[in-house]
Coordinates of C-alpha atoms in Angstrom, one line a residue:
M18 CA 0.0 0.0 0.0
N19 CA 2.8 2.4 0.8
A20 CA 4.5 1.8 -2.6
E21 CA 1.3 2.1 -4.6
S22 CA -0.1 5.2 -2.8
K23 CA 3.2 7.1 -3.3
G24 CA 3.0 8.7 0.2
V25 CA -0.8 9.5 0.2
M26 CA -1.4 6.6 2.6
R27 CA 0.7 5.0 5.3
A28 CA 0.4 1.3 6.0
F29 CA 1.9 -0.6 8.9
S30 CA 2.2 -4.3 9.4
A31 CA 2.1 -5.9 12.9
G32 CA 1.5 -9.2 14.5
H33 CA 0.8 -10.7 17.9
V34 CA 4.1 -12.6 18.0
P35 CA 6.5 -10.9 15.6
G36 CA 9.7 -12.6 14.6
S37 CA 13.1 -11.0 15.0
S38 CA 13.4 -10.1 11.3
I39 CA 11.2 -10.3 8.2
H40 CA 11.1 -13.8 6.6
P41 CA 13.8 -14.1 3.9
A42 CA 11.1 -15.3 1.4
A43 CA 9.1 -12.1 2.1
G44 CA 12.1 -9.9 1.4
K45 CA 12.9 -11.8 -1.8
L46 CA 9.3 -11.5 -2.9
L47 CA 9.2 -7.8 -2.3
K48 CA 12.5 -7.3 -4.1
S49 CA 11.2 -9.2 -7.1
V50 CA 8.5 -6.5 -7.5
Q51 CA 10.9 -3.6 -6.8
I52 CA 9.7 -2.9 -3.3
G53 CA 12.6 -2.5 -0.8
S54 CA 12.5 -4.3 2.5
D55 CA 15.7 -3.0 4.1
T56 CA 13.8 -0.6 6.4
L57 CA 11.1 -3.2 7.3
S58 CA 11.1 -5.0 10.6
P59 CA 8.5 -7.1 12.5
K60 CA 6.4 -5.1 15.0
S61 CA 4.1 -6.1 17.7
V62 CA 0.5 -5.0 17.4
E63 CA 0.9 -3.7 21.0
F64 CA 2.9 -0.8 19.6
F65 CA -0.3 0.6 18.0
M66 CA -2.2 0.4 21.3
F67 CA -0.2 3.2 22.9
P68 CA -1.9 6.6 23.1
H69 CA 0.8 8.3 21.1
A70 CA 0.7 5.8 18.2
P71 CA -1.1 6.5 15.0
V72 CA -4.8 5.7 15.1
P73 CA -5.7 3.6 12.0
D74 CA -8.5 4.2 9.7
R75 CA -8.5 0.6 8.7
V76 CA -7.3 -2.7 10.2
I77 CA -6.8 -5.6 7.7
Y78 CA -6.4 -9.1 9.0
L79 CA -4.8 -11.7 6.7
A80 CA -6.2 -15.2 6.8
G81 CA -7.0 -16.4 10.3
A82 CA -5.2 -13.6 12.2
E83 CA -6.4 -13.1 15.7
M84 CA -8.5 -9.9 16.0
I85 CA -7.5 -7.2 18.4
E86 CA -9.6 -5.3 20.8
R87 CA -9.9 -1.6 19.8
P88 CA -8.3 0.6 22.5
E89 CA -10.4 3.4 24.1
H90 CA -8.3 6.2 22.6
W91 CA -9.3 5.1 19.0
R92 CA -12.2 7.5 19.0
K93 CA -12.9 7.5 15.3
K94 CA -14.5 4.6 13.6
V95 CA -12.0 2.0 12.5
V96 CA -13.0 -0.2 9.5
Y97 CA -12.0 -3.9 9.8
N98 CA -11.4 -6.1 6.8
V99 CA -10.5 -9.8 6.7
W100 CA -8.7 -11.0 3.6
P101 CA -8.7 -14.8 3.4
V102 CA -5.3 -15.0 1.7
G103 CA -2.5 -17.5 2.3
L104 CA -4.6 -19.8 4.4
R105 CA -4.0 -23.6 4.1
E106 CA -6.9 -26.1 4.4
D107 CA -5.6 -26.9 7.9
G108 CA -6.0 -23.2 8.9
S109 CA -2.3 -22.4 9.0
L110 CA -0.9 -19.3 7.2
F111 CA 1.2 -19.9 4.1
M112 CA 2.2 -17.0 1.9
T113 CA 2.9 -17.6 -1.7
A114 CA 3.4 -15.5 -4.8
D115 CA -0.3 -16.0 -5.5
S116 CA -1.2 -14.8 -2.0
F117 CA 0.9 -11.7 -2.6
R118 CA -0.8 -11.0 -5.9
D119 CA -4.2 -11.4 -4.1
I120 CA -3.1 -8.8 -1.5
R121 CA -1.8 -6.5 -4.2
D122 CA -5.2 -6.7 -6.0
R123 CA -7.1 -6.0 -2.8
V124 CA -4.8 -3.0 -2.1
S125 CA -5.5 -1.7 -5.6
E126 CA -9.3 -2.0 -5.0
L127 CA -9.0 0.0 -1.8
L128 CA -7.0 2.7 -3.5
Y129 CA -9.1 2.9 -6.6
P130 CA -12.6 1.8 -5.6
L131 CA -14.6 3.5 -8.3
S132 CA -12.2 3.2 -11.2
D133 CA -11.5 0.4 -13.6
N134 CA -8.8 -1.4 -11.6
S135 CA -7.6 -3.3 -14.6
N136 CA -5.7 -0.2 -15.7
R137 CA -4.3 0.6 -12.2
R138 CA -3.4 -2.9 -11.0
L139 CA 0.0 -3.1 -9.3
A140 CA 2.5 -4.8 -11.5
S141 CA 2.6 -8.5 -11.0

């Protein structure tokens, strides 16, 4: 979302149990579509619960991610989306190039909701 919106929007990624670094396959996948990953690092969702943290407009859950309880200081309405991407039949998360393309298509639909997305799709 950050790459496609060219600074108009800011997106953050966080998890309940973040790793110590981004997965090598994720870095490789991002690099393959000319998105840098050098400045990316896993973050805990707890960071966004602090009063000084940015209040999101939208929270997007991938696959079976555990939902968070909205903190009191998030006064404005937050939109929640669940994108069922990268989910195996057994319920575990598995990201593939196809999952990544699905996420990119959904990002494009968020950024360009009333246009013909076929002309604005992120490069695959």
